[in-house]
Short mmCIF file of C-alpha atoms in Angstrom, two decimals:
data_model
loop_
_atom_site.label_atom_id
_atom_site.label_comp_id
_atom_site.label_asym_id
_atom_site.label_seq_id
_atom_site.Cartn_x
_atom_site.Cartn_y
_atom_site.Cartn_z
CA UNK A 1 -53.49 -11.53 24.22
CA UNK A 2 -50.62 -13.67 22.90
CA UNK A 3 -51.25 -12.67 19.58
CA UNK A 4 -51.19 -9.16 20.26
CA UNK A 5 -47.85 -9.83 21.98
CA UNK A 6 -46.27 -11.94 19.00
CA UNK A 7 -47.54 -9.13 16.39
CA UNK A 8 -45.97 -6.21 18.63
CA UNK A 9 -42.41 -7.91 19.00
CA UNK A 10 -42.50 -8.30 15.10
CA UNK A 11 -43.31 -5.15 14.47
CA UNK A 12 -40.58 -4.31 16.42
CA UNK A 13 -38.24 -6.27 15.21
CA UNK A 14 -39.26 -5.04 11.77
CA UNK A 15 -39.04 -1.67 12.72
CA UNK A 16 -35.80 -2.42 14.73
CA UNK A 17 -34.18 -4.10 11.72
CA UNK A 18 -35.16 -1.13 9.06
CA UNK A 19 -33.06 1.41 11.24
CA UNK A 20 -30.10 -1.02 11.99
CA UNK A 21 -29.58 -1.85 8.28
CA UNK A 22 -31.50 1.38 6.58
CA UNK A 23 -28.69 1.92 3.67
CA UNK A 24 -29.08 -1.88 3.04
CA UNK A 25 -32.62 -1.49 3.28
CA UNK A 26 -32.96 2.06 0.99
CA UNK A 27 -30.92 1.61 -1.26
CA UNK A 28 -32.93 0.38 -4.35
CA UNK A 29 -35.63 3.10 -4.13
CA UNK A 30 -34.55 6.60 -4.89
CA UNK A 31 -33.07 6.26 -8.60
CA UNK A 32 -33.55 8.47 -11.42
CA UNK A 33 -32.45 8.72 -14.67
CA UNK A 34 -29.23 10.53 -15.35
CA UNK A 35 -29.85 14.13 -16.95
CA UNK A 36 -28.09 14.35 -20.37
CA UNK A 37 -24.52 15.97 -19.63
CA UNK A 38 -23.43 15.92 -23.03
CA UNK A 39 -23.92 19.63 -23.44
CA UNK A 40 -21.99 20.57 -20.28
CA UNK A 41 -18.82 21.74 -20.21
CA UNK A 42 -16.42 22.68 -18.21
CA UNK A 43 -17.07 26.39 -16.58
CA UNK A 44 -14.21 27.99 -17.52
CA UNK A 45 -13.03 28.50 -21.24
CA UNK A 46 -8.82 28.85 -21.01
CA UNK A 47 -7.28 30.36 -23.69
CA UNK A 48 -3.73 28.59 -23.69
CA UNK A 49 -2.89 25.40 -25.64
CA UNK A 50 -1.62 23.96 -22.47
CA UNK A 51 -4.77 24.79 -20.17
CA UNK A 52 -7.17 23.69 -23.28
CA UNK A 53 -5.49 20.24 -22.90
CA UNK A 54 -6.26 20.38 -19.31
CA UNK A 55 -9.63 21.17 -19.67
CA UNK A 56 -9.55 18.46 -22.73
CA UNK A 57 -8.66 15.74 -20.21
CA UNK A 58 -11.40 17.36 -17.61
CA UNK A 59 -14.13 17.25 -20.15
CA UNK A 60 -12.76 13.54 -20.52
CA UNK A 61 -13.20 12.90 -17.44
CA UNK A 62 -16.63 13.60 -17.17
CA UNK A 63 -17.41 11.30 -20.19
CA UNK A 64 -15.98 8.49 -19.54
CA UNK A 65 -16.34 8.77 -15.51
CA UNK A 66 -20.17 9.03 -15.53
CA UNK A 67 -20.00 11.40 -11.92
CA UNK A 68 -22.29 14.51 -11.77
CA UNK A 69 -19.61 16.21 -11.43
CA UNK A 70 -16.13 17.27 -11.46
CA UNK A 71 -13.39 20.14 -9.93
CA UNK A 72 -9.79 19.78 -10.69
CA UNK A 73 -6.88 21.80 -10.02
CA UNK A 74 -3.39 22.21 -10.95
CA UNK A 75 -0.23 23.67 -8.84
CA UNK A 76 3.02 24.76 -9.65
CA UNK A 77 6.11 26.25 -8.19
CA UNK A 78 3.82 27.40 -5.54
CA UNK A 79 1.12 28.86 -7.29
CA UNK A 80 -2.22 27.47 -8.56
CA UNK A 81 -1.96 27.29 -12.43
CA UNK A 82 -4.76 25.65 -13.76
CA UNK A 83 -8.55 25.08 -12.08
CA UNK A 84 -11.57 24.09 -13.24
CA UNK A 85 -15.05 22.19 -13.00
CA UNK A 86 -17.57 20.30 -14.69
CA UNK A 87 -21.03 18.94 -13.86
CA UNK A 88 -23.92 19.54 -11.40
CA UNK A 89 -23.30 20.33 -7.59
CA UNK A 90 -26.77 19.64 -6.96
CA UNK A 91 -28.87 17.95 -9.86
CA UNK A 92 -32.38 18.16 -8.77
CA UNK A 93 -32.32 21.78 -8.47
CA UNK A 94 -30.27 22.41 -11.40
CA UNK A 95 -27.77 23.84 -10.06
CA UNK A 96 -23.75 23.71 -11.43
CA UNK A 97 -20.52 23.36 -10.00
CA UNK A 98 -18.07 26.35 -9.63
CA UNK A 99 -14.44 26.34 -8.56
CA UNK A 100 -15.54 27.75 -5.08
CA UNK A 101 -17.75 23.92 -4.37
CA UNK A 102 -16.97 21.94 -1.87
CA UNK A 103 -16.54 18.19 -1.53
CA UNK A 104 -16.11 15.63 0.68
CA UNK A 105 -12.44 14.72 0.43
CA UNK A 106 -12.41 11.65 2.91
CA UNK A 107 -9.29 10.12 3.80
CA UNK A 108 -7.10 12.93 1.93
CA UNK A 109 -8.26 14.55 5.06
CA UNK A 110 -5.56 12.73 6.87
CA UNK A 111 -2.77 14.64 4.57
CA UNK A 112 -4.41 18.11 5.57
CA UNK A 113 -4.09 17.13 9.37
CA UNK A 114 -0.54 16.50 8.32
CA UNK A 115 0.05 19.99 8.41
CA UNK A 116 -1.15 20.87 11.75
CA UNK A 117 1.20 17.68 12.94
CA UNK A 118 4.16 19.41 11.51
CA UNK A 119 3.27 22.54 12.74
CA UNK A 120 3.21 21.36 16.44
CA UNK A 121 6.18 19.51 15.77
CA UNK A 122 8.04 22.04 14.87
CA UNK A 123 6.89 24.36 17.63
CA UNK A 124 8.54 21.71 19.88
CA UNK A 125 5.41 21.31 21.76
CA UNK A 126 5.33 17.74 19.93
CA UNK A 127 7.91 15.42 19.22
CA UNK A 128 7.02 12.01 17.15
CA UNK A 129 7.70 10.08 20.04
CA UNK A 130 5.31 11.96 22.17
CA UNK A 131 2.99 9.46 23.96
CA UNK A 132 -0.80 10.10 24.01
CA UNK A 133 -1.56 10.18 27.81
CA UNK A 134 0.73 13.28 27.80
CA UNK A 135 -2.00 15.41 26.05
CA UNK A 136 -5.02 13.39 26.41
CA UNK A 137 -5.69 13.13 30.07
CA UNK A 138 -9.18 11.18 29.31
CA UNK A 139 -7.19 8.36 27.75
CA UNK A 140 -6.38 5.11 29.76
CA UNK A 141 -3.70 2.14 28.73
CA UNK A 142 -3.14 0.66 26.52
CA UNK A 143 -4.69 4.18 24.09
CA UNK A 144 -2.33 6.56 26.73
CA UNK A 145 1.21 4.63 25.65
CA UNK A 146 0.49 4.85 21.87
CA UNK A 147 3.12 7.66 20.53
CA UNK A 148 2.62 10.10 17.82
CA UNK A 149 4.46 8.11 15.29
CA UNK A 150 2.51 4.91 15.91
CA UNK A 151 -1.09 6.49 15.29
CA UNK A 152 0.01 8.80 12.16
CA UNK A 153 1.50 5.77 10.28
CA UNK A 154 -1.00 3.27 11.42
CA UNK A 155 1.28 0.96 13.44
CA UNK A 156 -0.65 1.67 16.70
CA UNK A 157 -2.85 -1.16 15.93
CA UNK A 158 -6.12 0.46 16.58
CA UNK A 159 -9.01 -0.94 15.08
CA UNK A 160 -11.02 0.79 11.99
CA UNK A 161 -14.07 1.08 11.62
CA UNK A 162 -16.86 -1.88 12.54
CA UNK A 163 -20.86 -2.28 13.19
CA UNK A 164 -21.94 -1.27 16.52
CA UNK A 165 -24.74 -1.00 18.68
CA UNK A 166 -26.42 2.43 16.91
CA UNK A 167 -28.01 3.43 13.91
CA UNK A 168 -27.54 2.56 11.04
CA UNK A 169 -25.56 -0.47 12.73
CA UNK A 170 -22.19 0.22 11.00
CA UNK A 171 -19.58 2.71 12.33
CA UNK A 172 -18.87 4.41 9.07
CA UNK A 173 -22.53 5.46 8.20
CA UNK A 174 -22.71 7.32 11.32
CA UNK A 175 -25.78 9.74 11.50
CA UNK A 176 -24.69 11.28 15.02
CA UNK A 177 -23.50 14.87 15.74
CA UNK A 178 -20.36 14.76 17.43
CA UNK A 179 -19.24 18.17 19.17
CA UNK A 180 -16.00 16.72 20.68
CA UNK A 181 -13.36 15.31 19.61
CA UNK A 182 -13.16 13.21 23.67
CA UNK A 183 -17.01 11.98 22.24
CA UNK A 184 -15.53 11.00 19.18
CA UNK A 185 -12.38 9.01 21.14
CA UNK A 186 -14.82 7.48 22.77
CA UNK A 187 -16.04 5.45 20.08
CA UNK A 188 -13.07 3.28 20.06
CA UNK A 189 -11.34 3.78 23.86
CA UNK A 190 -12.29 0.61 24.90
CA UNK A 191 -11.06 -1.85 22.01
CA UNK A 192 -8.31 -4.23 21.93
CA UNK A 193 -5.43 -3.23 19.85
CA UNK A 194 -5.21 -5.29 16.83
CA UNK A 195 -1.71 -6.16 17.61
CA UNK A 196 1.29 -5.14 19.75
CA UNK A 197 2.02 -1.18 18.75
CA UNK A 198 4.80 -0.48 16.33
CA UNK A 199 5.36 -4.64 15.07
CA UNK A 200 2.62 -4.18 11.97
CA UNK A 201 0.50 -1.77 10.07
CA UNK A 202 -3.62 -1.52 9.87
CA UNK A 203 -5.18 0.98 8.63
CA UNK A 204 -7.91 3.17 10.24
CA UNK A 205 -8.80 6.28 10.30
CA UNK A 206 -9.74 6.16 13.97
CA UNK A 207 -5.77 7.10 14.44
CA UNK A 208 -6.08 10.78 13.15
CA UNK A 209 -9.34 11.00 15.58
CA UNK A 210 -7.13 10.14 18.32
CA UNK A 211 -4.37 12.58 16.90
CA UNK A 212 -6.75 15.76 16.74
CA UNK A 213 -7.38 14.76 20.40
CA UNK A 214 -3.28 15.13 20.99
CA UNK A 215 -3.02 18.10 18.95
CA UNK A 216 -5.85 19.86 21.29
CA UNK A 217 -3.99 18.79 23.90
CA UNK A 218 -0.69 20.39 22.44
CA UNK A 219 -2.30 23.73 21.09
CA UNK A 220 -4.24 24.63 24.06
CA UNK A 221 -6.91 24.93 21.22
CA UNK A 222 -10.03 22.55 20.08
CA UNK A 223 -9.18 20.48 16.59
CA UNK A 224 -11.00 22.73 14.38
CA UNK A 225 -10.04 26.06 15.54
CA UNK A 226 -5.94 25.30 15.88
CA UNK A 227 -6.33 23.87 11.94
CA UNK A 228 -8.01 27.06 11.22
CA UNK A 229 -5.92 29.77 12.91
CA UNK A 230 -2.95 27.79 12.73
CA UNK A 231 -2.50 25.79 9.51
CA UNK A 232 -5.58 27.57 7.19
CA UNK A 233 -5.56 31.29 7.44
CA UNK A 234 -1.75 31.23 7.11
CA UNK A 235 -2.34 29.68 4.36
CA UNK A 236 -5.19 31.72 2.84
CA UNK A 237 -7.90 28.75 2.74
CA UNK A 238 -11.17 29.81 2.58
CA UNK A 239 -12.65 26.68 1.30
CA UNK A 240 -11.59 24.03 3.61
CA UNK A 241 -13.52 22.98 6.97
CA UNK A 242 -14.55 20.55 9.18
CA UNK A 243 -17.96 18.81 8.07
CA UNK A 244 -20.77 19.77 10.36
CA UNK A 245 -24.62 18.90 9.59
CA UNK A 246 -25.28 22.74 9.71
CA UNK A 247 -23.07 23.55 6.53
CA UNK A 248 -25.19 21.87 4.06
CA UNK A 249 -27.22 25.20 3.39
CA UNK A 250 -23.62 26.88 2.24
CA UNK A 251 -21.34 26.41 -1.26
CA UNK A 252 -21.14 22.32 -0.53
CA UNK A 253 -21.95 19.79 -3.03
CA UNK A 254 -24.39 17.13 -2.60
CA UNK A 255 -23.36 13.79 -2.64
CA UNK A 256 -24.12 10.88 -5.44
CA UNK A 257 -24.12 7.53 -6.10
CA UNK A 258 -24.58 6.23 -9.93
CA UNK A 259 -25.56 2.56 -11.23
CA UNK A 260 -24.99 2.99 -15.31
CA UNK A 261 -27.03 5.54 -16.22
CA UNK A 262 -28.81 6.55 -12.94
CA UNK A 263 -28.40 8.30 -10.00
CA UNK A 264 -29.66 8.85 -6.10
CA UNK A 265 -28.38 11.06 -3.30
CA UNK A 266 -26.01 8.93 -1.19
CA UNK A 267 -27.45 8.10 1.98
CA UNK A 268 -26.85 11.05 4.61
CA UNK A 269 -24.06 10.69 7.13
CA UNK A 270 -22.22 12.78 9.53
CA UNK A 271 -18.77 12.75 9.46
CA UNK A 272 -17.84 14.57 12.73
CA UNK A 273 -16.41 11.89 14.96
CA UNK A 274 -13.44 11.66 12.30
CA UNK A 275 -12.67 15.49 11.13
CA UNK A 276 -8.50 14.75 11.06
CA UNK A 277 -9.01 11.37 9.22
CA UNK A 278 -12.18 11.40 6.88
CA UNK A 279 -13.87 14.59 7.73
CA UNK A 280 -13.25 17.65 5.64
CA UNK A 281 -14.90 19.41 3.09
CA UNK A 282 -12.45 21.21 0.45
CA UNK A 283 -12.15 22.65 -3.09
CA UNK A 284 -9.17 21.45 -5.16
CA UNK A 285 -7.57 24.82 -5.10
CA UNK A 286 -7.35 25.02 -1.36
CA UNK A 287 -6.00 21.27 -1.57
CA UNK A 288 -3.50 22.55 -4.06
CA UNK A 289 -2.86 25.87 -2.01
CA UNK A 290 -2.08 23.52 1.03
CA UNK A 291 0.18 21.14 -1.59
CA UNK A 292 2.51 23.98 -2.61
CA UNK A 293 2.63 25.19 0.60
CA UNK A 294 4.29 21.78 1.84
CA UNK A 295 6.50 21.45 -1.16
CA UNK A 296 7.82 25.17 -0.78
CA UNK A 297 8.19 25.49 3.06
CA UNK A 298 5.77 28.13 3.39
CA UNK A 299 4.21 27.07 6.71
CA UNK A 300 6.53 24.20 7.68
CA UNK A 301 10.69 24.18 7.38
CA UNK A 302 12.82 21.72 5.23
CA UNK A 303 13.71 19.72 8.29
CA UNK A 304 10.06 19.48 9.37
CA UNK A 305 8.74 18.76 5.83
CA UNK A 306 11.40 15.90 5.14
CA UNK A 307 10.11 14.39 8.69
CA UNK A 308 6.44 14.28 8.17
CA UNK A 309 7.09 13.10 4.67
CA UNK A 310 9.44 10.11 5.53
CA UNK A 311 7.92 6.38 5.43
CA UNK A 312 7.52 4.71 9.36
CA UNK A 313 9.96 1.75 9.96
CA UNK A 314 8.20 -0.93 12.31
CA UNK A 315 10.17 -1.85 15.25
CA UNK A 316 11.50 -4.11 13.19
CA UNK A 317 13.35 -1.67 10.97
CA UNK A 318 11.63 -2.45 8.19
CA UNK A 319 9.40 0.20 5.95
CA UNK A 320 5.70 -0.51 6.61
CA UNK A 321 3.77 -2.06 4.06
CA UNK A 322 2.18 0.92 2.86
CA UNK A 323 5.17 3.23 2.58
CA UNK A 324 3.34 5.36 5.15
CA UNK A 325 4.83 8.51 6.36
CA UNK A 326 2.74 11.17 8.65
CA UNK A 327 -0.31 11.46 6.76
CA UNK A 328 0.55 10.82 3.35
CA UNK A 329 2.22 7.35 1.50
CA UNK A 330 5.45 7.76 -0.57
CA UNK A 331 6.00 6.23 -4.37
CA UNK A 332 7.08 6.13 -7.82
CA UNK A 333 4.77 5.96 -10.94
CA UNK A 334 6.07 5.13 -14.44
CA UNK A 335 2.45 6.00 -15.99
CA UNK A 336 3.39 9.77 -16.82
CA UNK A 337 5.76 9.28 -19.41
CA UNK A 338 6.14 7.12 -22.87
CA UNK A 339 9.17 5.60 -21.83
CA UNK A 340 8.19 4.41 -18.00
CA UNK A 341 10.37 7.16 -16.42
CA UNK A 342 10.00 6.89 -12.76
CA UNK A 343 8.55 9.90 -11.24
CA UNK A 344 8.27 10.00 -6.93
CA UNK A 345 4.99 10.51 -5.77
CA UNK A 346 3.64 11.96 -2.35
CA UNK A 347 -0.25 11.26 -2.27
CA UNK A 348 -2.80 10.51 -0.27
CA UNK A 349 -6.84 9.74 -1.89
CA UNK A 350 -9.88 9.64 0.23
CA UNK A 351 -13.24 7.88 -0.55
CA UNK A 352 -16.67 9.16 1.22
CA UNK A 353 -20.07 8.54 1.24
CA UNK A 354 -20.83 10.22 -2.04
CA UNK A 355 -17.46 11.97 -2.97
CA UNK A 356 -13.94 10.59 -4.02
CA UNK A 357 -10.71 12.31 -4.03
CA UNK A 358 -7.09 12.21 -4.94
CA UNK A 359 -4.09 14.19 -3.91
CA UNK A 360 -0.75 14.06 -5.18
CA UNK A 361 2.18 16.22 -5.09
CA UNK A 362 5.42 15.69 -7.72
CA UNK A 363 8.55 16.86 -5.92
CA UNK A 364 10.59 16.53 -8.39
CA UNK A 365 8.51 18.79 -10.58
CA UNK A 366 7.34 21.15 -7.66
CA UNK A 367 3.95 20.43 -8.94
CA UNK A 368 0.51 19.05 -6.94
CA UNK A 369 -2.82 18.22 -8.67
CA UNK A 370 -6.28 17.64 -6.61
CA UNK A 371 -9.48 15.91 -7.77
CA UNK A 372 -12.24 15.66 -6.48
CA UNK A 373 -16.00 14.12 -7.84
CA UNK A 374 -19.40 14.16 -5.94
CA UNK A 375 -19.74 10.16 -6.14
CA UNK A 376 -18.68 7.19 -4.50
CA UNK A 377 -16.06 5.13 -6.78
CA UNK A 378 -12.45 4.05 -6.65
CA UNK A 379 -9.47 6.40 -6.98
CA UNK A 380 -7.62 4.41 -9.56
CA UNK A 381 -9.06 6.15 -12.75
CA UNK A 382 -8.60 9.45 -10.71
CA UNK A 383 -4.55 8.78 -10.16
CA UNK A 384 -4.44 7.85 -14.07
CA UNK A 385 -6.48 11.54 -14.98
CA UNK A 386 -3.80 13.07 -12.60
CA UNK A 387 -0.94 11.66 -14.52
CA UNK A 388 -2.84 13.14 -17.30
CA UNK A 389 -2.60 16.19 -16.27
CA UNK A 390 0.57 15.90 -14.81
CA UNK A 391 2.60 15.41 -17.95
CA UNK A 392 0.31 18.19 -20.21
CA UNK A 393 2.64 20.88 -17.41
CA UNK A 394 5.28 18.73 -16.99
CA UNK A 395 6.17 18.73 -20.85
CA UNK A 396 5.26 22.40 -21.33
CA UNK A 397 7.63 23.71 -19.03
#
């Protein structure tokens, strides 16, 4: 009888400990050889010297990158003048990438909600110092006194993301359906803030899950819907949504990871208990739509733009470590030009499971660029391929 016991708690355990730690625990099997991409190229054939360069650098890219695939585009003076794409959206099956794919853009998420901030602000039915308990009734202290400000430049001193009691075990990899933003709040309503709000700066993405909750509050609307009818179809994007596990049968890419020369489908997670900080699906274009729009005060005014776009000071008075604004960080690059000009960046990348992106927008130029590739990486070769690009427009016009 004992050892029936003892051999049914292992099992358990076993069992237990599989789901708890299953990308740990999966991640070795799976791999297959990379498919020979040297005969892709990119979809579109541009005629111009200046677009062939772009698609040049794309092709590039590809090479050197080692991602399945790739979709680039390329703003200016508020229209979209260069797109393109490279690669496989789904491998197994063959099947390409077009200009109308979406990705996971992770964290540049935060820099679409951005939008809908402004919006609200502008309205007057927000104000940056607008505390949470005034639109989020389900909130309690010390998540009700946070203000606007505090949670969009991550000086509230919520926590990010840690392991939990669920499965898989880590907060991130989250396999749940969440059909509320209040579900997704709830995640995270009970922790201890990291540190007194407004006297530091953490990053997490749990912030702009907290903020969708205000902006429902403010709109009268759920999350998804107000960034829809209020921010999107103003707009005219068609191609940017929410992640739900339902919209993997439509135009979405799947999602990779690559060790040298193979490949395996990321494992699967659900992004919907963080749609304003890590959860939407995009194409470039739309991204870049969305980028002109800010830099040409289609959907928000000058004032409103220069407030989203302006770096938090801690109560301090000093800028916050990160040069964060609302939703986007603020810079200077000297990698564009021969001679280390200084050119001011806004930006804001995003990694996912299985898809990295990078957003930036060149005031000074009137110009914003949006990558995006269907693997999990870091963004630094991405922001050096954007400078790329940047200077083949820059130096043509």
């Amino acid at each position: 009888m004992k050892k029936i016991v003892w051999i049914t708690m292992i099992t358990t355990i076993i069992i237990v400990s599989y789901f708890l730690f299953e990308p740990i625990m999966t991640y070795t099997s799976g791999w297959n050889s990379f498919p020979n991409i040297n005969t892709l190229k990119p979809i579109v054939t541009h005629q111009d010297s200046t677009s062939k360069k772009a698609d040049n650098i794309l092709n590039e890219m590809f090479t050197h990158l080692k991602a399945p695939g790739f979709s680039v585009a390329v703003g200016m003076n508020g229209k979209v003048i260069w797109s393109n794409a490279i690669g496989y959206k789904d491998i197994k099956n063959d099947k390409k990438l077009s200009r109308d794919t979406k990705f996971r853009i992770g964290s540049t998420s935060k820099a679409v909600t951005s939008l809908g901030i402004g919006l609200l602000l502008q309205d007057g039915k927000l104000n940056l110092n607008s505390r949470v308990g005034e639109f989020v009734p389900y909130t309690n202290d010390p998540l009700s006194e946070l203000t606007l400000k505090q949670l969009a430049s991550h000086t509230s001193g919520i926590r990010n993301y840690s392991v939990c009691l669920c499965f898989p075990i880590w907060e991130h990899l989250n396999n749940d359906e969440y059909t509320t933003v209040q579900e997704s709040v709830g995640i995270f309503s009970n922790s201890t803030l990291l540190f007194p709000s407004g006297t530091d700066f953490s990053y997490s993405s749990y912030n702009y899950t907290l903020i969708s909750a205000m902006l429902e509050g403010a709109s009268g609307k759920d999350f998804l819907n107000f960034m829809k009818e209020d921010v999107f179809n103003p707009l005219g994007l068609d191609h940017i949504e929410g992640e739900r596990s339902s919209m993997h049968t439509k135009n979405i890419s799947k999602f990779y990871d690559v060790e040298e020369n193979q490949y395996k489908e990321t494992f699967e997670v659900n992004n919907s208990n963080k749609w304003a900080g890590g959860g939407f699906v995009s194409t470039p274009v739309d991204l870049v739509k969305l980028g002109n729009a800010l830099l040409n005060n289609q959907l928000l005014d000058k004032k409103t733009t220069e407030t989203i776009l302006k770096p938090v000071l801690l109560n301090n008075g000093e800028i916050n470590k990160q040069n964060y604004a609302i939703g986007w960080r603020k810079g200077f690059t000297d990698e564009i030009f021969d001679n280390n000009q200084k050119v001011q960046i806004i930006h804001h990348a995003g990694t996912a499971a299985g898809s990295t992106s990078v957003f930036i927008l060149f005031p000074e130029y009137n110009m914003s660029i949006s990558i995006l590739m269907n693997r999990s990486g870091t963004t630094s070769e991405l922001f050096t391929y954007s400078y790329k690009l940047a200077k083949t427009f820059i130096t043509k016009n």
